[in-house]
PDB file of C-alpha atoms and ligand atoms in Angstrom:
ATOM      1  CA  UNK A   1     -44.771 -60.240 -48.431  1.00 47.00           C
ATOM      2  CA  UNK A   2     -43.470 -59.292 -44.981  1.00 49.00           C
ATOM      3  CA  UNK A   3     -42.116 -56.018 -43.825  1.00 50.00           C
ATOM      4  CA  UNK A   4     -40.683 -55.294 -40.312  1.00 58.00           C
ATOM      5  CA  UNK A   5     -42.947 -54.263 -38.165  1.00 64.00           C
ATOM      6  CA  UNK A   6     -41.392 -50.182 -37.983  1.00 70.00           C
ATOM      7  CA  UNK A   7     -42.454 -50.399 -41.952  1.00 70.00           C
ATOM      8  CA  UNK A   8     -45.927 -51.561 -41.182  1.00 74.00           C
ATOM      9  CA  UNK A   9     -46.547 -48.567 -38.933  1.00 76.00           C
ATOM     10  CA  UNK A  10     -45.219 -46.447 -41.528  1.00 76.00           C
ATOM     11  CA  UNK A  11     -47.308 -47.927 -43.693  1.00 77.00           C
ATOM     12  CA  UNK A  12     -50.566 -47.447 -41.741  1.00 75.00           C
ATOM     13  CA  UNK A  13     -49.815 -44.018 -41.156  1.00 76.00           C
ATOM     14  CA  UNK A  14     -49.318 -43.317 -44.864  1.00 76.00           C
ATOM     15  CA  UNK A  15     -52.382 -45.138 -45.419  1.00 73.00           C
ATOM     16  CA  UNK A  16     -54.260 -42.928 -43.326  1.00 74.00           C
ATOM     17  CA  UNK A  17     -53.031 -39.819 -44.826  1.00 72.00           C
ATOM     18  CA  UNK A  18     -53.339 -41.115 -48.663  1.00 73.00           C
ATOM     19  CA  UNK A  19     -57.147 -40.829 -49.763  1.00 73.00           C
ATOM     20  CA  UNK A  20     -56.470 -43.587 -52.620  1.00 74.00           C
ATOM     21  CA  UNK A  21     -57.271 -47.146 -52.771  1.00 78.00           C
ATOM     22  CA  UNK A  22     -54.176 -49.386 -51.273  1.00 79.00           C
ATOM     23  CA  UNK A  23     -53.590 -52.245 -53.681  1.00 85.00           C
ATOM     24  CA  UNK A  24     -50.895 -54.613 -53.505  1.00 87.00           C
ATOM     25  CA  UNK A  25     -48.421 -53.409 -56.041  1.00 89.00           C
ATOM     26  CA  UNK A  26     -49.082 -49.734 -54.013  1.00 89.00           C
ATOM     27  CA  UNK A  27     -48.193 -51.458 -50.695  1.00 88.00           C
ATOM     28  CA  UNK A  28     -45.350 -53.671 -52.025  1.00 91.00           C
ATOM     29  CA  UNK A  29     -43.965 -50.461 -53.847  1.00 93.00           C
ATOM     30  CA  UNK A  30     -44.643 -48.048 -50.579  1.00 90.00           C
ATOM     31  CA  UNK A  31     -42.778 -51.031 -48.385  1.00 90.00           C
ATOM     32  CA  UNK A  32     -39.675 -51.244 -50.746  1.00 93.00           C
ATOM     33  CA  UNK A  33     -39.520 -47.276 -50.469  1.00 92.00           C
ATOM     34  CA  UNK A  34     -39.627 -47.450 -46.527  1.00 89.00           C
ATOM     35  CA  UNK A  35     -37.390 -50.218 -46.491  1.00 89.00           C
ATOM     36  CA  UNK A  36     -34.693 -48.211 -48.408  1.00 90.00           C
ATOM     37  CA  UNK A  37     -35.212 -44.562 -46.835  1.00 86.00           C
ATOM     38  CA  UNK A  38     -31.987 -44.185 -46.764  1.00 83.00           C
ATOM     39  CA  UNK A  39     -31.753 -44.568 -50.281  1.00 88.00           C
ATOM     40  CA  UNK A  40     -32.731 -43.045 -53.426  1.00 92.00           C
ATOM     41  CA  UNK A  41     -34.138 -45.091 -55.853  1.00 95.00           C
ATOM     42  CA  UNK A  42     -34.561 -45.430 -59.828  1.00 95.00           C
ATOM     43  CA  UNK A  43     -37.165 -46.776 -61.038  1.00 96.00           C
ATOM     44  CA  UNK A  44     -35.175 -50.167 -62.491  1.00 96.00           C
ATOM     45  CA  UNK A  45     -34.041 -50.197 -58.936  1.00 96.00           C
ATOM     46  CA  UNK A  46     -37.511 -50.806 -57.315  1.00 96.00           C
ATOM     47  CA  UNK A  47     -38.765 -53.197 -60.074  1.00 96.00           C
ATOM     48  CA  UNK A  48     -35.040 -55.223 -58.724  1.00 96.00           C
ATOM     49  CA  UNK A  49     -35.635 -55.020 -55.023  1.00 96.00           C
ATOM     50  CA  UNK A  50     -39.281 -56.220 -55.895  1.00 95.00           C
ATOM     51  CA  UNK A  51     -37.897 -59.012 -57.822  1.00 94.00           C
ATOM     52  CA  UNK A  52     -35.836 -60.162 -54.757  1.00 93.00           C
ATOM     53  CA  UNK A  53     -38.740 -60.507 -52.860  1.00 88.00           C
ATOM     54  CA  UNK A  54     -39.889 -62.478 -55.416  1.00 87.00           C
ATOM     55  CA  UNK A  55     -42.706 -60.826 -56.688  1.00 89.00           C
ATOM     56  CA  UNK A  56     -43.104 -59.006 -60.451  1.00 90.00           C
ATOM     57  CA  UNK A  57     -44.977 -55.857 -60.879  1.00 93.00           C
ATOM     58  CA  UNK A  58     -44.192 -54.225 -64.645  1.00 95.00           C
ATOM     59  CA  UNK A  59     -42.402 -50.961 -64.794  1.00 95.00           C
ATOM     60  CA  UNK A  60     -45.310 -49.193 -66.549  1.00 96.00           C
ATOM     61  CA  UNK A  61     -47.630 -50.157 -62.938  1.00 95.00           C
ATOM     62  CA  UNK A  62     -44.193 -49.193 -61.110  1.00 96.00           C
ATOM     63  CA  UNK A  63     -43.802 -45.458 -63.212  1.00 96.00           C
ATOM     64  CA  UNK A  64     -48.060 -45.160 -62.719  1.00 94.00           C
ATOM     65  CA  UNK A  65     -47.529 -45.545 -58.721  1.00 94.00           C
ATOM     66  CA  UNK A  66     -45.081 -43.749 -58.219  1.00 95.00           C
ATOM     67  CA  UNK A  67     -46.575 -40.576 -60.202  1.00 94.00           C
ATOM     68  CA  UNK A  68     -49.573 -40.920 -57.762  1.00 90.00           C
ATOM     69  CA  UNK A  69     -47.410 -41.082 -54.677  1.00 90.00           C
ATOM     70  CA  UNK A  70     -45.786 -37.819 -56.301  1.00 91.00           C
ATOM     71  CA  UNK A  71     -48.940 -36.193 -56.622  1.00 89.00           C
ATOM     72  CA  UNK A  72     -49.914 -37.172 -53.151  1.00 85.00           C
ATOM     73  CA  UNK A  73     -46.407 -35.753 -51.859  1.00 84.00           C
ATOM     74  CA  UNK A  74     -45.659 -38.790 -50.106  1.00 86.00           C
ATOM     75  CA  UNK A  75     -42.808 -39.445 -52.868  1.00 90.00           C
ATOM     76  CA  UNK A  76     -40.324 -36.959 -54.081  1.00 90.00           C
ATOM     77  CA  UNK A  77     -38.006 -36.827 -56.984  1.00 92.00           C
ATOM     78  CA  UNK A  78     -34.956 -36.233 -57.415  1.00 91.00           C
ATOM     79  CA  UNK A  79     -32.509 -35.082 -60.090  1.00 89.00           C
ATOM     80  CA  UNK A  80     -29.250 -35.355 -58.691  1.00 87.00           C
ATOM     81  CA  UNK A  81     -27.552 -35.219 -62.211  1.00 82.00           C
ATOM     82  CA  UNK A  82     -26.769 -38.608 -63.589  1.00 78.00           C
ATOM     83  CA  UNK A  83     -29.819 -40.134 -66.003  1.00 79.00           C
ATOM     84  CA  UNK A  84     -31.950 -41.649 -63.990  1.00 90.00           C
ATOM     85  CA  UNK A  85     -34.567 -39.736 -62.059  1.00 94.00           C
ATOM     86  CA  UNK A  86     -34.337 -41.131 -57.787  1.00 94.00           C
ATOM     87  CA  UNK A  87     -37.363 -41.611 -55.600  1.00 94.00           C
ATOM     88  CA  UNK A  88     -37.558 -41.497 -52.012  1.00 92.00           C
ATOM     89  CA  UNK A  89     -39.891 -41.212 -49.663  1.00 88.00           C
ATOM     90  CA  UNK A  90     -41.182 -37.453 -48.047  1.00 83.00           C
ATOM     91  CA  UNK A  91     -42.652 -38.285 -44.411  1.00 76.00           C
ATOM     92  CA  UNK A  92     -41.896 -36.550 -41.561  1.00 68.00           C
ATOM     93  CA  UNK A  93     -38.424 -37.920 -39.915  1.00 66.00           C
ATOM     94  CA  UNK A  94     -36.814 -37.700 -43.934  1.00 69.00           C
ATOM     95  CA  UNK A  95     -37.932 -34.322 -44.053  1.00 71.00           C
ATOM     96  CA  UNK A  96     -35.055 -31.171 -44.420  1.00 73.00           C
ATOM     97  CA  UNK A  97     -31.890 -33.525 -45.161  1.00 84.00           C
ATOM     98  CA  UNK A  98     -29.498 -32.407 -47.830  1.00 87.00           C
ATOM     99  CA  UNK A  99     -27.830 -34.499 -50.203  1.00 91.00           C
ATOM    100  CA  UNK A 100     -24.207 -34.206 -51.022  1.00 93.00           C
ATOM    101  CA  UNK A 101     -23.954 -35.460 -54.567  1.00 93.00           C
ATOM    102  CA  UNK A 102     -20.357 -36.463 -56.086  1.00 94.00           C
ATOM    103  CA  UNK A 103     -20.066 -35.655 -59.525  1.00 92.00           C
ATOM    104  CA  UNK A 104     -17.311 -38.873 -60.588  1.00 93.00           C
ATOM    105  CA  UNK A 105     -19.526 -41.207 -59.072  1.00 92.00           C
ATOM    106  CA  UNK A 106     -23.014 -40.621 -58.464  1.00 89.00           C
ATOM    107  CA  UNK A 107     -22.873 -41.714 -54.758  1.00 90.00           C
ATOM    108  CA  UNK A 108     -25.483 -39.525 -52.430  1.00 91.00           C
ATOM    109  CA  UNK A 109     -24.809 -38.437 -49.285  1.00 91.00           C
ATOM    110  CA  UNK A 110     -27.805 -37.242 -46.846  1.00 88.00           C
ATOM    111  CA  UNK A 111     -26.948 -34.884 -44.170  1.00 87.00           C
ATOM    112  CA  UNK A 112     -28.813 -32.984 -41.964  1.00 80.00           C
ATOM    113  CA  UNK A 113     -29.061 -30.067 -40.342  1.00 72.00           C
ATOM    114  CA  UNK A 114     -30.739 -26.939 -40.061  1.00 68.00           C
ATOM    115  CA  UNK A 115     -29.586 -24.103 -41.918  1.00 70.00           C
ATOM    116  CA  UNK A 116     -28.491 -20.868 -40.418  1.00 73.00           C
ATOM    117  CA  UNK A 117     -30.782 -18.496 -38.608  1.00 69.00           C
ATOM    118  CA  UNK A 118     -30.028 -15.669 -40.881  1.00 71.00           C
ATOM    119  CA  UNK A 119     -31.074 -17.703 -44.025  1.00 72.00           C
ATOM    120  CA  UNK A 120     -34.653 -17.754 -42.421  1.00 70.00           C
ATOM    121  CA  UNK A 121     -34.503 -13.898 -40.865  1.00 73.00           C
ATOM    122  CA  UNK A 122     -33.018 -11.850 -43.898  1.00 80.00           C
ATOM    123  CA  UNK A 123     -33.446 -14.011 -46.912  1.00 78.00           C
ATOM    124  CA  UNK A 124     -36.849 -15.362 -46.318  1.00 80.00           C
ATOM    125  CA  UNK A 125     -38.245 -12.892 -45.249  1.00 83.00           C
ATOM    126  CA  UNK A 126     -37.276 -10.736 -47.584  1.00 85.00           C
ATOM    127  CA  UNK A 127     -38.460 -12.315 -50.197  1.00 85.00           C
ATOM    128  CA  UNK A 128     -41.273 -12.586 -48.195  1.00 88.00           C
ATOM    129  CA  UNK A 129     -41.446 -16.270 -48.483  1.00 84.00           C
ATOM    130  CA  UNK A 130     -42.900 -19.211 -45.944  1.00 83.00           C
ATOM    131  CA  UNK A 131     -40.944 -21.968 -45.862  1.00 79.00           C
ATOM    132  CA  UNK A 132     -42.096 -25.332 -45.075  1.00 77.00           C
ATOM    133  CA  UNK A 133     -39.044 -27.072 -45.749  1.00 75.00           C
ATOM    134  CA  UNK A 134     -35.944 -27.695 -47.954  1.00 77.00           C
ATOM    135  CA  UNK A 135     -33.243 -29.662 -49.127  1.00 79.00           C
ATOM    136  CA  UNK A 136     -30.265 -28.718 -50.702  1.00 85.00           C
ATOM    137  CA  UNK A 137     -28.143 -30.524 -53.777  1.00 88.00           C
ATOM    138  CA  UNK A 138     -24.382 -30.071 -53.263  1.00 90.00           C
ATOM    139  CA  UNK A 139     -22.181 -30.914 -56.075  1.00 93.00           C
ATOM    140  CA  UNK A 140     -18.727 -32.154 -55.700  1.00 95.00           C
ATOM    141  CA  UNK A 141     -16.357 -35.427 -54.916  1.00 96.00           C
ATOM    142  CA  UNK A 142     -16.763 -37.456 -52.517  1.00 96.00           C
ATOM    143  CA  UNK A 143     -14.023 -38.744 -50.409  1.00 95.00           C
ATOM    144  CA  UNK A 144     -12.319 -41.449 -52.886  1.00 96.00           C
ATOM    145  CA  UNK A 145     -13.148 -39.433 -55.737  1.00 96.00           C
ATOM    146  CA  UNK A 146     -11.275 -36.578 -54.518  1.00 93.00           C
ATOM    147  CA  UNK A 147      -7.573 -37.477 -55.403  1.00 81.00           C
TER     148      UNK A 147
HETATM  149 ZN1   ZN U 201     -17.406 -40.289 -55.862  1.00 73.56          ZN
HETATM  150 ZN1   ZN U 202     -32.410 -38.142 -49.383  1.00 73.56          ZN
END
């Protein structure tokens, strides 16, 4: 299977950090998650893109990966309300975005940017808490679900 060469170095990097074994359903599954960081995918979703590509890995090997990329924290997951639980990949440059999630239609919106100073002067400190980064879920409708 290919991936684009940006992918690859994502790849190796991850590889590096991982200390577990890189097999080929763990690459193809890793390479479908950085070809989609923009999105947020189910489960069912990655064992379709895989199928595009014209491969088959079984959604029991799909659920087992992805809990060891959890564990790892190179995966996160997401509840963003609807039934399905999303995945999407935690490196570096997808770090501290916030997700604006309509409540009509399950679309997902990342944003980013950083939150207020005061949040990190009074509030975290206050509760005397280190914070190494966030994300925040914000419920509503998105633009043609507003009317
Ligand atoms: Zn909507
Ligand atoms: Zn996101």
């Amino acid at each position: 299977m290919k991936t684009s060469s940006n992918a690859n170095q994502v790849m190796n990097d991850l590889m590096e950090k991982m200390d577990i074994r890189m097999t080929y359903q763990r690459k193809i599954i890793l390479s479908i998650l950085i070809d989609n960081i923009d999105k947020h995918l189910t489960a069912n979703e990655i064992y379709s893109l895989i199928k595009v590509k014209n491969d088959v890995i079984g959604m029991a090997t799909i659920y087992r990966t992805i809990d060891i990329l959890l564990d790892k924290g190179i995966v996160i997951k997401h509840d963003f309300g609807d039934s399905a639980a999303k995945y999407e990949l935690e490196i570096e440059k997808n770090k501290n975005h916030h997700h604006l999630i309509c409540k009509k239609c399950g679309k997902v919106i990342e944003v980013s940017g950083l939150l207020k100073e005061d949040f990190y002067e009074k509030i975290l400190r206050e509760k005397g808490f280190q914070c190494t980064e966030y994300r925040l879920k914000i419920f509503g409708y998105c633009d043609k679900c507003r009317s």
